[in-house]
Coordinates of C-alpha atoms and ligand atoms in Angstrom, one line a residue:
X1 CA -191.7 -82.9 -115.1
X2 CA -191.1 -84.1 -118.4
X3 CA -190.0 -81.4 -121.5
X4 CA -190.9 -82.0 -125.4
X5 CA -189.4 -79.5 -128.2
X6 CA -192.2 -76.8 -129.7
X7 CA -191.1 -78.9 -132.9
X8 CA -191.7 -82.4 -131.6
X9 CA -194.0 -85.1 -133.6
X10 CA -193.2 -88.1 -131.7
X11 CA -193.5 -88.6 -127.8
X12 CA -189.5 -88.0 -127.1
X13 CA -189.6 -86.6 -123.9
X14 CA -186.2 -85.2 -121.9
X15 CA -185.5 -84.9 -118.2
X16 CA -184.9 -81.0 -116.6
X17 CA -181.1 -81.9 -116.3
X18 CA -180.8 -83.0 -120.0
X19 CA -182.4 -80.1 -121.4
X20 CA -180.6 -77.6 -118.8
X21 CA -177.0 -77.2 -120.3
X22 CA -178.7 -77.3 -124.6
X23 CA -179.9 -74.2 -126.4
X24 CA -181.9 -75.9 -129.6
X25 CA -183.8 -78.9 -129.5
X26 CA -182.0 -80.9 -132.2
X27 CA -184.9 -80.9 -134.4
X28 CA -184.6 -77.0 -134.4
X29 CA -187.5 -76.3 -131.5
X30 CA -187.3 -74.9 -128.5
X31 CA -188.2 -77.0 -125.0
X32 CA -191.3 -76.7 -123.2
X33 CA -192.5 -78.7 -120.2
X34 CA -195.0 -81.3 -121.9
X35 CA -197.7 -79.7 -119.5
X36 CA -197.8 -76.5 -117.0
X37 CA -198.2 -77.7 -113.6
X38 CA -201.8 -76.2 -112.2
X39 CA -201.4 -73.7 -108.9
X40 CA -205.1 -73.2 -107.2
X41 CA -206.0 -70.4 -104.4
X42 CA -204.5 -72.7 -101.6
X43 CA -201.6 -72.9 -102.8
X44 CA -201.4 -69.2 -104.0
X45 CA -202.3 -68.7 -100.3
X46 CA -199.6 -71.2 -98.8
X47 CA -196.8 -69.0 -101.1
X48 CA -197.9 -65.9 -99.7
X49 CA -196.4 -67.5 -96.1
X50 CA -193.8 -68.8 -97.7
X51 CA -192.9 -65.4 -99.2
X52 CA -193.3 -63.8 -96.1
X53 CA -191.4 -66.5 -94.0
X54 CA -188.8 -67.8 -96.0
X55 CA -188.4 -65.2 -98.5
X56 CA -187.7 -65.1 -102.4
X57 CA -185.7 -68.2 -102.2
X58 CA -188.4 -69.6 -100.5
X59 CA -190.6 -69.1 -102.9
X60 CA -188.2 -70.2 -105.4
X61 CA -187.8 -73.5 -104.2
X62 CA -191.9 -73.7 -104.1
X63 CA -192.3 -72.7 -108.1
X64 CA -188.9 -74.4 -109.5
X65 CA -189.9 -77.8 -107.9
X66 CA -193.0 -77.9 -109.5
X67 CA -190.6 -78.0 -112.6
X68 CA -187.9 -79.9 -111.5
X69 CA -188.1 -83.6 -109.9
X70 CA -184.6 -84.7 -111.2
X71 CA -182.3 -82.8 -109.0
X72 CA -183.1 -83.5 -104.9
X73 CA -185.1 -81.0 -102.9
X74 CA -182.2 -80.2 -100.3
X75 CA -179.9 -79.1 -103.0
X76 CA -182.6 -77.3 -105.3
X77 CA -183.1 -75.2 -101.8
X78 CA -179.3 -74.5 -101.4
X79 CA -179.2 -73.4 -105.3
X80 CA -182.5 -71.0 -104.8
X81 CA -181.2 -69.7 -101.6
X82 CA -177.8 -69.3 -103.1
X83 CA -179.3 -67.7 -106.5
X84 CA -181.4 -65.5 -104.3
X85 CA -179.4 -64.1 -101.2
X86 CA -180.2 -61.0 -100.5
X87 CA -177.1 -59.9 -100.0
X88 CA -176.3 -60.3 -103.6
X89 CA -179.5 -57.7 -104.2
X90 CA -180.0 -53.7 -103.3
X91 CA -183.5 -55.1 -101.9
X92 CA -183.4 -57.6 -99.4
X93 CA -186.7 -58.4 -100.8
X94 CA -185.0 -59.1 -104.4
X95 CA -188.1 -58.1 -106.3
X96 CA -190.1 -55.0 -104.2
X97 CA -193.3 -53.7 -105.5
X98 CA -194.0 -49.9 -105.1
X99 CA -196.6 -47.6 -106.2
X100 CA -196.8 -44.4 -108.0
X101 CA -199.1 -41.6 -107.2
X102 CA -201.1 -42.5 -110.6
X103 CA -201.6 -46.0 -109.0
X104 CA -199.6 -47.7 -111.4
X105 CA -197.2 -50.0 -109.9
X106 CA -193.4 -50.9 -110.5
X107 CA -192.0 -54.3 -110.1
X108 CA -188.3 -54.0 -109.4
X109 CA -186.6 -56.8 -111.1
X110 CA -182.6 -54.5 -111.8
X111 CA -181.8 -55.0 -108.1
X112 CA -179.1 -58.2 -108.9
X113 CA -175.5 -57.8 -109.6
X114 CA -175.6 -56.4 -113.0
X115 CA -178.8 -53.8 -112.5
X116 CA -180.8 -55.4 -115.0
X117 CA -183.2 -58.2 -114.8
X118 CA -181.0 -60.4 -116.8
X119 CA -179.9 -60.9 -113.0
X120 CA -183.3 -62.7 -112.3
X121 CA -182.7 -65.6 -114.6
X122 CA -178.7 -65.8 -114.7
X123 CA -178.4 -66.0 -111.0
X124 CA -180.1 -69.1 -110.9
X125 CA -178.6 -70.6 -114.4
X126 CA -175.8 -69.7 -112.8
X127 CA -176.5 -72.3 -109.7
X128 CA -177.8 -74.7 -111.8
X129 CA -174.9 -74.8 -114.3
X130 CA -172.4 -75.6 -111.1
X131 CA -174.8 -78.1 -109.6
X132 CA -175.1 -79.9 -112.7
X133 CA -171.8 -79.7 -113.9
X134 CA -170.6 -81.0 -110.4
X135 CA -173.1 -84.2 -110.9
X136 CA -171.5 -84.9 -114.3
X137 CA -168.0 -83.8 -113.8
X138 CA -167.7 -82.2 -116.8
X139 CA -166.0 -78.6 -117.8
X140 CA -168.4 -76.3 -119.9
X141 CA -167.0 -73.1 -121.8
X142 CA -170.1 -70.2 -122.1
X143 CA -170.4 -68.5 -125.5
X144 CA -172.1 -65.7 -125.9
X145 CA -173.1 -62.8 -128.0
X146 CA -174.4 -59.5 -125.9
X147 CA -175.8 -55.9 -126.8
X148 CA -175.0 -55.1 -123.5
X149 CA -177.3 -56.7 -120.1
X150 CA -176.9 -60.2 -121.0
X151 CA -173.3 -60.2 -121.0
X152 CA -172.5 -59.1 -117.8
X153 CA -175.2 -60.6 -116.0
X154 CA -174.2 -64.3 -117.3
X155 CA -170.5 -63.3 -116.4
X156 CA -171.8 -62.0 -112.7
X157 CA -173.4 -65.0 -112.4
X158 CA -170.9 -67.7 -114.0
X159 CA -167.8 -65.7 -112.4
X160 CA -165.7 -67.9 -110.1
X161 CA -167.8 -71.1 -111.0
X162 CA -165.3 -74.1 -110.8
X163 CA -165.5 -76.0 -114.8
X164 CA -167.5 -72.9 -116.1
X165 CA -165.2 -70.1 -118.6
X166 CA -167.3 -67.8 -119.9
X167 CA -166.5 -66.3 -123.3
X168 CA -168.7 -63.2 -124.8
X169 CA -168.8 -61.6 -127.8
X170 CA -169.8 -57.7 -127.7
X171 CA -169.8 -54.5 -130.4
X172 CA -166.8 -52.7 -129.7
X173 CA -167.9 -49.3 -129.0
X174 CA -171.2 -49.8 -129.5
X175 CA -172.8 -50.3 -125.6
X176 CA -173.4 -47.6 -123.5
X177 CA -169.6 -46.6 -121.4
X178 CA -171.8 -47.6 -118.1
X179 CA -172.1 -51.6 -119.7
X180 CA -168.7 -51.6 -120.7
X181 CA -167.2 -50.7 -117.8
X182 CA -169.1 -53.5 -116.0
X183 CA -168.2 -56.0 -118.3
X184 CA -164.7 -55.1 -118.9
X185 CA -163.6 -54.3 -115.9
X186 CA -164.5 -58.1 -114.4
X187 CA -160.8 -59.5 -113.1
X188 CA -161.3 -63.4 -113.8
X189 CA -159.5 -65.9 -115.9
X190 CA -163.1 -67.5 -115.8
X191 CA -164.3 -64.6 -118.1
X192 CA -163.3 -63.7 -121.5
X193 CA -164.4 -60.5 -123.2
X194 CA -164.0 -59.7 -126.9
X195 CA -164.8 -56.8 -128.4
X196 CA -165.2 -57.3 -132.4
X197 CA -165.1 -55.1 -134.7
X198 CA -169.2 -54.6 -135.7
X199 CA -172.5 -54.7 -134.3
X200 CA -174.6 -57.3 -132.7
X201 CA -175.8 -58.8 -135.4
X202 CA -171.9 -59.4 -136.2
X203 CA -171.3 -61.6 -132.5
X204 CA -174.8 -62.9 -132.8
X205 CA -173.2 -64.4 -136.3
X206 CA -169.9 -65.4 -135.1
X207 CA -171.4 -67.6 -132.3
X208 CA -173.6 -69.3 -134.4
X209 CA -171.1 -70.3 -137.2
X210 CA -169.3 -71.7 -133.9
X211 CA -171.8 -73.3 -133.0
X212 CA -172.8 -75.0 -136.5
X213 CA -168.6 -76.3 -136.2
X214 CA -170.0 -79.5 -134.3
X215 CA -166.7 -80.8 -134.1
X216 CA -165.2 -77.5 -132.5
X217 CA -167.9 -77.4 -130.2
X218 CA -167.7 -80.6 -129.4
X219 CA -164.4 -80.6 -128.4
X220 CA -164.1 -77.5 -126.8
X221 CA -167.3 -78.2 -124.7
X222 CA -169.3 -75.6 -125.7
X223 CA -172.5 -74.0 -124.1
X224 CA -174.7 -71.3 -124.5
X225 CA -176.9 -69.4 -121.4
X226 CA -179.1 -67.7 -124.2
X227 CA -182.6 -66.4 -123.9
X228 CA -184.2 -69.5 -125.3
X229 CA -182.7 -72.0 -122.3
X230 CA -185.9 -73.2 -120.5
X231 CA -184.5 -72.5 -117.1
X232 CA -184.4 -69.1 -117.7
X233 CA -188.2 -68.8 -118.1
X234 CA -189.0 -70.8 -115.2
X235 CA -186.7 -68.4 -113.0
X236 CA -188.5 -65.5 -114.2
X237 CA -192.1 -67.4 -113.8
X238 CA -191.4 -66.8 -109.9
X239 CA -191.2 -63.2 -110.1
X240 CA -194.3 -63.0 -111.3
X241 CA -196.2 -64.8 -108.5
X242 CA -193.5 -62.7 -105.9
X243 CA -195.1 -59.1 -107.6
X244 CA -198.5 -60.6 -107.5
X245 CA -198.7 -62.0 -103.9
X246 CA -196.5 -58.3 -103.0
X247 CA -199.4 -56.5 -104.9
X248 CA -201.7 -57.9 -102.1
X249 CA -205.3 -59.0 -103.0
X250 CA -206.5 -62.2 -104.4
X251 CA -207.9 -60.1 -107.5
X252 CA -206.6 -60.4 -110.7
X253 CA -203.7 -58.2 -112.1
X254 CA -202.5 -57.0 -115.0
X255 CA -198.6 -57.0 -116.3
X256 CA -197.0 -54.5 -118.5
X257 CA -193.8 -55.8 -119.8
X258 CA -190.7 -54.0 -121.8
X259 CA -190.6 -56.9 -124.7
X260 CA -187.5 -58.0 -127.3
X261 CA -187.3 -61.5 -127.8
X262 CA -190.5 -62.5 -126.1
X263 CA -188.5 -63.9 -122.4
X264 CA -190.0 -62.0 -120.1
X265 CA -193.6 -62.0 -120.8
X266 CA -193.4 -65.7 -121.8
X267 CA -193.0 -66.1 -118.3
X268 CA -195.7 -64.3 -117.6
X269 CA -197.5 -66.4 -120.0
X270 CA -196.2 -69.6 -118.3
X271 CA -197.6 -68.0 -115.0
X272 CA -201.0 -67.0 -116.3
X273 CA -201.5 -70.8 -118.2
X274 CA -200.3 -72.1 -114.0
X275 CA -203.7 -70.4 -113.2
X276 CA -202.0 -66.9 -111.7
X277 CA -204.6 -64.2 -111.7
X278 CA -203.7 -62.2 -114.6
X279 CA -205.9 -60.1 -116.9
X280 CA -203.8 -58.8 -119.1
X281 CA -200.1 -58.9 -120.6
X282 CA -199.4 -55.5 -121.8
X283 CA -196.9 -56.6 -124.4
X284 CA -194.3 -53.1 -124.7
X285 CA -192.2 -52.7 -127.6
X286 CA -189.8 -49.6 -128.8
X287 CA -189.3 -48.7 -132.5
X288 CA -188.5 -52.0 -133.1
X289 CA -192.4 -53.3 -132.6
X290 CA -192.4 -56.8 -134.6
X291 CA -194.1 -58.2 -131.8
X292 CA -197.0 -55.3 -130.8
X293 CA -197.6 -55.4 -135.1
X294 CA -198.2 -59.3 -134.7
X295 CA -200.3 -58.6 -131.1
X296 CA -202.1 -56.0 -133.3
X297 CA -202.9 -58.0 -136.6
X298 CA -201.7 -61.4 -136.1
X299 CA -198.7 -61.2 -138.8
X300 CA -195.6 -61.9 -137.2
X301 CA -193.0 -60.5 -139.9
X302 CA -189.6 -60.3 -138.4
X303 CA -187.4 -57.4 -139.8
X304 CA -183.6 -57.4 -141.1
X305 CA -181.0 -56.3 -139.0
X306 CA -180.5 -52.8 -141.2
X307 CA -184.1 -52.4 -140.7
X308 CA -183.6 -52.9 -136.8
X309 CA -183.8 -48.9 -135.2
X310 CA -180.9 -48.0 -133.0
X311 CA -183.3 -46.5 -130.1
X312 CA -182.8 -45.1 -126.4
X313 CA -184.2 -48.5 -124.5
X314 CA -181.1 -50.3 -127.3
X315 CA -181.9 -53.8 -125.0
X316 CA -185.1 -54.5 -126.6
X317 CA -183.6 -53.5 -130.1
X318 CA -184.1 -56.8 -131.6
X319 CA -186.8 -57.7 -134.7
X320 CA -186.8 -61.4 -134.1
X321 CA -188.2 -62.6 -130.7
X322 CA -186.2 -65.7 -130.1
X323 CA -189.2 -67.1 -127.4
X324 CA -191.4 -66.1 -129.6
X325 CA -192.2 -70.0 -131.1
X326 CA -193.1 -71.3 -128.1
X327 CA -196.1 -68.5 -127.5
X328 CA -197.1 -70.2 -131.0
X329 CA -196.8 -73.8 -129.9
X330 CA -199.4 -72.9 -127.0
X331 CA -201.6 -70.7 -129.6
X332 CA -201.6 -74.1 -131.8
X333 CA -202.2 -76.5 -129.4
X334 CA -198.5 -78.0 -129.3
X335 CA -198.9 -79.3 -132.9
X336 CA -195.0 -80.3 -133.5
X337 CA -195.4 -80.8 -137.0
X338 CA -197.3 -77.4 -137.8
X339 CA -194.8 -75.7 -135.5
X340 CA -191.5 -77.4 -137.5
X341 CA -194.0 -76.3 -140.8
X342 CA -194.4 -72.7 -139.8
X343 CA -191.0 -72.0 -138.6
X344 CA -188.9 -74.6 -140.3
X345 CA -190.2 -73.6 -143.4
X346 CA -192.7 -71.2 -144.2
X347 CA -190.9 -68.1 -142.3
X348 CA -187.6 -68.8 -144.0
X349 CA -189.4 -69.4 -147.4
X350 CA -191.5 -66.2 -146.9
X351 CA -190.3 -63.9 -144.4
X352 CA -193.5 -64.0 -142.6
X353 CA -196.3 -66.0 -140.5
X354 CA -199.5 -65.1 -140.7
X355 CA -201.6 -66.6 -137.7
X356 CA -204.7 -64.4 -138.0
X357 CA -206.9 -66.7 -138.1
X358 CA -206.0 -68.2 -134.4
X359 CA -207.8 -67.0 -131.3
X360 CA -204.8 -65.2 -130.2
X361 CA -206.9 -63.1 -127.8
X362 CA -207.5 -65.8 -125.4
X363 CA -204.2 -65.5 -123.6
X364 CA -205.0 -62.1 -122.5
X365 CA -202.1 -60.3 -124.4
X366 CA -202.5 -56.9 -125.4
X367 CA -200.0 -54.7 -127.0
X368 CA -198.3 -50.6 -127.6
X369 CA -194.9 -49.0 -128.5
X370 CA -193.5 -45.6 -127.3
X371 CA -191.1 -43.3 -129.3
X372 CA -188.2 -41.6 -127.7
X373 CA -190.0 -38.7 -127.1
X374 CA -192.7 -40.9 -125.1
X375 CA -190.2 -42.2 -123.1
X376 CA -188.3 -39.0 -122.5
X377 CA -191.9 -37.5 -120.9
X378 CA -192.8 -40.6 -119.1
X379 CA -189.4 -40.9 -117.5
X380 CA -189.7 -36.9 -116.6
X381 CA -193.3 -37.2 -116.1
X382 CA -192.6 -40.0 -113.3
X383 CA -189.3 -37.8 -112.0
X384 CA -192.0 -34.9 -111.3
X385 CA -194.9 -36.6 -109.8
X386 CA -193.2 -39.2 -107.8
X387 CA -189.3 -37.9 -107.7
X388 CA -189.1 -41.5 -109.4
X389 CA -186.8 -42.1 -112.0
X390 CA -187.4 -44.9 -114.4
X391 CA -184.8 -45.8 -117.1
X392 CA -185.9 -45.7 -121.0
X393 CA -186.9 -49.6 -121.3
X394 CA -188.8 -49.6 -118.0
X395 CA -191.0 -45.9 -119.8
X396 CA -191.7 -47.8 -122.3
X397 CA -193.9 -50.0 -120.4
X398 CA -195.0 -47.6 -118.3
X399 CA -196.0 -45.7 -120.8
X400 CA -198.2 -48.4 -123.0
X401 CA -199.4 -49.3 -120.2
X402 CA -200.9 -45.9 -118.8
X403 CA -202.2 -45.2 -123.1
X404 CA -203.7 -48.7 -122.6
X405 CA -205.2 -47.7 -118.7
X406 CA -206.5 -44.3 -120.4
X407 CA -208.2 -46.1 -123.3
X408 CA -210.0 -48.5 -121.0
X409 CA -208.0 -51.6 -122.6
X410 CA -206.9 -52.2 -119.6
X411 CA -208.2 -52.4 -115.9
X412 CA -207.4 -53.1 -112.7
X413 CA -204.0 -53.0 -110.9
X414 CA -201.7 -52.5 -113.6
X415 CA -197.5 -54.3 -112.1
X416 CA -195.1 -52.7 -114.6
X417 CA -192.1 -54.8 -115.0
X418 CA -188.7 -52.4 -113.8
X419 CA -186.3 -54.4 -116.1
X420 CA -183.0 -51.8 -115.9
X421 CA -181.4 -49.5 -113.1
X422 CA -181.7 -45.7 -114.5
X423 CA -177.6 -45.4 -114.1
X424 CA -177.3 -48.0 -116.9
X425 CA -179.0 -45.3 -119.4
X426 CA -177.7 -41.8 -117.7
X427 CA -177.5 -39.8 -120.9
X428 CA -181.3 -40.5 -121.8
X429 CA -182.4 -39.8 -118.1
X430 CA -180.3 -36.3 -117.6
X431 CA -181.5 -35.2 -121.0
X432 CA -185.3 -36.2 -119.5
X433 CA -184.8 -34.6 -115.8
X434 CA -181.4 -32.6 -116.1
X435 CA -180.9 -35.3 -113.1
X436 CA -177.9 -37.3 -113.2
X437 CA -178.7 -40.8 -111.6
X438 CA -177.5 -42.1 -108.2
X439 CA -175.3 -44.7 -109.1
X440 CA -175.3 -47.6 -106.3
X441 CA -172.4 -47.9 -103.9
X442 CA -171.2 -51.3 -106.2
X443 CA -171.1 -49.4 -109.2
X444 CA -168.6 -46.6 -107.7
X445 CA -165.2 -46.0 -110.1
X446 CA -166.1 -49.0 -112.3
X447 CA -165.3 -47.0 -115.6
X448 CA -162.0 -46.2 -114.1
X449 CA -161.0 -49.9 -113.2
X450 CA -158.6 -51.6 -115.6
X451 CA -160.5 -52.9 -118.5
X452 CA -159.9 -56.8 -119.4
X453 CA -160.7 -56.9 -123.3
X454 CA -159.5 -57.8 -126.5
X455 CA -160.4 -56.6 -129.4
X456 CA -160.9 -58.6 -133.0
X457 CA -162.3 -58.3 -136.0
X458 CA -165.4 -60.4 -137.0
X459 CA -163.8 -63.3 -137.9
X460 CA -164.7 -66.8 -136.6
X461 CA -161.1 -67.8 -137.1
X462 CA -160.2 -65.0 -134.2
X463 CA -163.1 -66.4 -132.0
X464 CA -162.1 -69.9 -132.3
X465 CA -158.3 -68.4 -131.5
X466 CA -160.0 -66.5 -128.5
X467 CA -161.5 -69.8 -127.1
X468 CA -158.0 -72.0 -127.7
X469 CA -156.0 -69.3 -126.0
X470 CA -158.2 -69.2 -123.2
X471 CA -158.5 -72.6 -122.5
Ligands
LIG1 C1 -183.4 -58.0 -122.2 C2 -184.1 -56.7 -121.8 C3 -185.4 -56.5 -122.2 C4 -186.2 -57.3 -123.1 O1 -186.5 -58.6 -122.5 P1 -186.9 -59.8 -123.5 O2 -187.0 -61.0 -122.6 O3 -185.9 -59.9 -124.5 O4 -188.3 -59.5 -124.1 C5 -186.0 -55.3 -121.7 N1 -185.3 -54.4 -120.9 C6 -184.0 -54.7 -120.5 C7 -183.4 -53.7 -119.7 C8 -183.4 -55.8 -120.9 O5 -182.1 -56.0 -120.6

C-alpha cells in the first residue's frame, strides 16, 4: 500500500515505513493510503476464526497487513502479538463487548496500560517505532504535548524502547491527580516529564515552535506520536472489526463514539469505506461541539482556545479536530489542490469552512453533545440499572447515542465506544453514584510513588534546555 498527503496534486506516493516516524506531510496534509483496501463477507467470516483462534493479535496481523507490504509478515506478527499481549490488558480479550439491560452495548477499548484507549494505538506505534528504528539504526527523541491520556499512554508504550526518549509537555496542575500520578510517577531515563507553567494550549505551542526550529529538530532527532500519525488510525480500524465480529451477526451496526480531534471515528470511517457493516457513526461531542455543529450544518468553524470549555470528559476538550482534513479529502473526492485551498487558505484567511453544499450524509455520520448534567445522569443512570459505571467521556456517547436511539435516528445494535477507565475521572463519578471507583490492582499507591517532573515556565528556551539535558 501506497500513502499520498490529503494535500497532494501530483502522484508522489510514500511507502508505510517512510510515512511511519513523520507527523505533517511536507506540503502541510495529512497521509492517507491512496486507496482503502476492500474486505467482503468471506473475509469478514475468515476474521471471525481468526479472532477466535489467534486472538486480537491475530486479527491485528490480518487488518495491518492489508496496510502494510513494506515490513515482512513474520515480524509484523511478532509486533501485533507484542502490541497486543494480553497480559499487558485487564481483558485477555483486549477489547470485550458487553451489553446493558437497555440493549446498548459497550466496547471496552481503556483495558491497556494507561486505562484509556490512547493504549489501542500507542501500543502498536510503540512496536512499530522499535521495529523501524532497529531497521534504520537510528535514535528518535518523542515530543509531545498532553492534556492528560496521551501522555502517559505514549510513555507506557515508548518506556524501555532501546533509541526511543520520550519527552512530554503537560499543564502543571491542570490534569486530574489520578493522570499525574501515572505520568509522573514513571522511573525511566527514557521518559522525560515537564510540567510548564500554563495550559495545553501553552505545550501544544511550545512543541510546535520546536518543531518549526528545523535545524534543532534536525539535530536532536526529533519525532512526534501525535494524533494525526497514520498508524494510529490503522491500529484503531481493528477494534472496530474486533467489536463488530464480538457483537455477533452479520447485520449491520451502529457506532457511537466520544469525539475531539476526529481519531477515533476516522477509524471507524476507514472501517466503514473497507466495506464493514456499519449504519451509523454517532459522532459525540461535550461542550466543546465544533464537530456535532459541522455534522449538524455543514460549517466546520473551529473555536479559540479561550473559547474552549473546561468540562468533566476534559479529553475531548479540544475545538480543532486535528483528523478532521482527512474526513474532507474523502468528502471531496481526494482533490489535493481543493484540500491545500480549503485548509491552507481559506480556514486561516476566514476562520471557517463551509462544506454545505457536499453530500456529507453519505458516510453515515450522525451527530449530539451532552452537558455535565447529561453525563452525571447517564453515568448514574447506568450505575442503577446495570451496577455499571461509565466514566464522563464514555456518558457522553452513551448518552447521544440513547437521544439518537429514542428519536429513531438511529437503529439497530448500537457499540458504544468505552474510551476511559471510570478511576481516571473519580470525582465526577462519586459526585454521580456517591461510588468511589475500583481502581485496578496496577494502579494501587501510584499517587504516592515518587514523582519524576520538572517544572518550567513556557518558554521554548526551557524546552530546548529540557531536551539537551536529557540527551
Ligand atoms: C482522546 C480521547 C477522546 C477523544 O478521541 P479523539 O480521537 O481525539 O476524537 C475521548 N475520550 C478519551 C478518554 C480520550 O482520551
Amino acid at each position: 500500500m501506497r500513502y499520498v498527503s490529503t494535500r497532494a496534486t501530483d502522484h508522489t506516493t510514500r511507502a508505510f515505513s517512510d510515512i511511519l516516524l513523520e507527523g505533517l506531510a511536507p506540503d502541510g496534509g495529512l497521509y492517507l493510503p491512496v486507496e482503502y483496501p476492500r474486505v467482503d463477507a468471506g473475509t469478514l467470516a475468515r476474521w471471525r476464526d481468526v479472532l477466535l483462534d489467534d486472538g486480537y493479535a491475530g486479527l491485528a496481523f490480518e487488518v495491518c497487513s492489508l496496510f502494510i507490504d513494506d515490513i515482512p509478515a513474520e515480524d509484523l506478527l511478532g509486533i501485533c502479538r507484542r502490541a497486543y499481549a494480553p497480559e499487558k490488558f485487564l481483558d485477555p480479550q483486549i477489547v470485550p463487548v458487553s451489553e446493558l439491560s437497555d440493549g446498548v452495548r459497550l466496547a471496552h477499548l481503556s483495558n491497556g496500560p494507561s486505562a484509556a484507549f490512547k493504549d489501542m494505538a500507542m501500543q502498536l506505534l510503540g512496536e512499530l517505532f522499535a521495529h523501524e528504528l532497529a531497521r534504520r539504526g537510528e535514535r528518535l527523541t518523542i515530543l509531545g504535548a498532553t492534556s492528560g491520556d496521551t501522555g502517559s499512554a505514549a510513555e507506557y508504550a515508548l518506556l524501555g524502547r532501546p533509541g526511543i526518549r520520550v519527552v512530554m509537555l503537560s499543564p502543571a496542575d491542570r490534569m486530574t491527580p489520578f493522570q499525574q500520578a501515572q505520568m509522573y510517577s514513571i522511573d525511566d531515563p527514557g521518559v522525560v516529564n515537564l510540567a510548564v507553567a500554563g495550559v495545553f494550549d501553552d505545550c501544544q505551542d511550545l512543541v510546535k515552535a520546536i518543531n518549526a526550529d528545523a535545524e534543532f529538530k534536525r539535530d536532536h532527532r526529533i519525532g512526534a506520536v501525535n494524533s494525526i500519525n497514520w498508524a494510529r488510525l490503522m491500529a484503531q480500524v481493528v477494534y472496530y472489526f474486533a467489536a463488530w465480529l464480538r457483537t455477533g451477526g452479520d447485520g449491520p451496526v451502529s457506532f457511537a463514539v466520544p469525539s475531539g480531534n476526529f481519531g477515533n471515528i476516522a477509524a471507524g470511517h476507514i472501517a466503514r469505506l473497507m466495506g464493514l457493516p456499519i449504519r451509523h457513526l454517532v459522532l459525540a461531542t461535550n461542550e466543546n461541539d465544533v464537530l456535532d455543529e459541522f455534522f449538524r450544518t455543514g460549517v466546520y468553524r473551529p473555536r479559540a482556545a479561550q473559547q474552549t470549555h473546561a468540562t468533566s470528559s476534559p479529553s475531548m476538550d479540544i475545538s480543532k479536530a486535528s483528523n478532521f482534513e482527512r474526513f474532507v479529502a474523502d468528502l471531496l473526492g481526494r482533490d489535493g489542490a481543493r484540500i491545500a485551498d480549503l485548509f491552507g487558505r481559506e480556514l486561516p484567511e476566514t476562520g471557517r469552512l463551509d462544506l454545505s453544499g457536499e453530500d456529507r450524509d453519505r458516510f453515515g455520520f450522525v451527530s449530539g453533545s451532552s452537558t455535565h448534567a447529561d453525563r452525571l445522569a447517564e453515568i448514574r443512570a447506568t450505575w442503577e440499572n446495570d451496577r455499571v459505571l461509565i466514566d464522563p467521556h464514555t456518558a457522553d456517547g452513551v448518552h447521544v447515542a440513547r437521544r439518537l436511539l429514542a428519536s429513531g435516528e438511529v437503529t439497530g445494535p448500537v457499540v458504544v465506544l468505552e474510551t476511559a477507565l471510570p478511576v481516571k475521572f473519580a470525582e465526577t463519578i462519586t459526585q454521580a453514584t456517591g461510588i468511589v471507583p475500583p481502581r485496578p490492582d496496577r494502579f494501587a499507591g501510584i499517587e504516592d510513588l515518587p514523582r519524576h517532573v520538572t517544572r518550567i515556565p513556557a518558554d521554548v528556551d526551557a524546552v530546548r534546555r529540557a531536551i539537551d539535558g536529557a540527551a
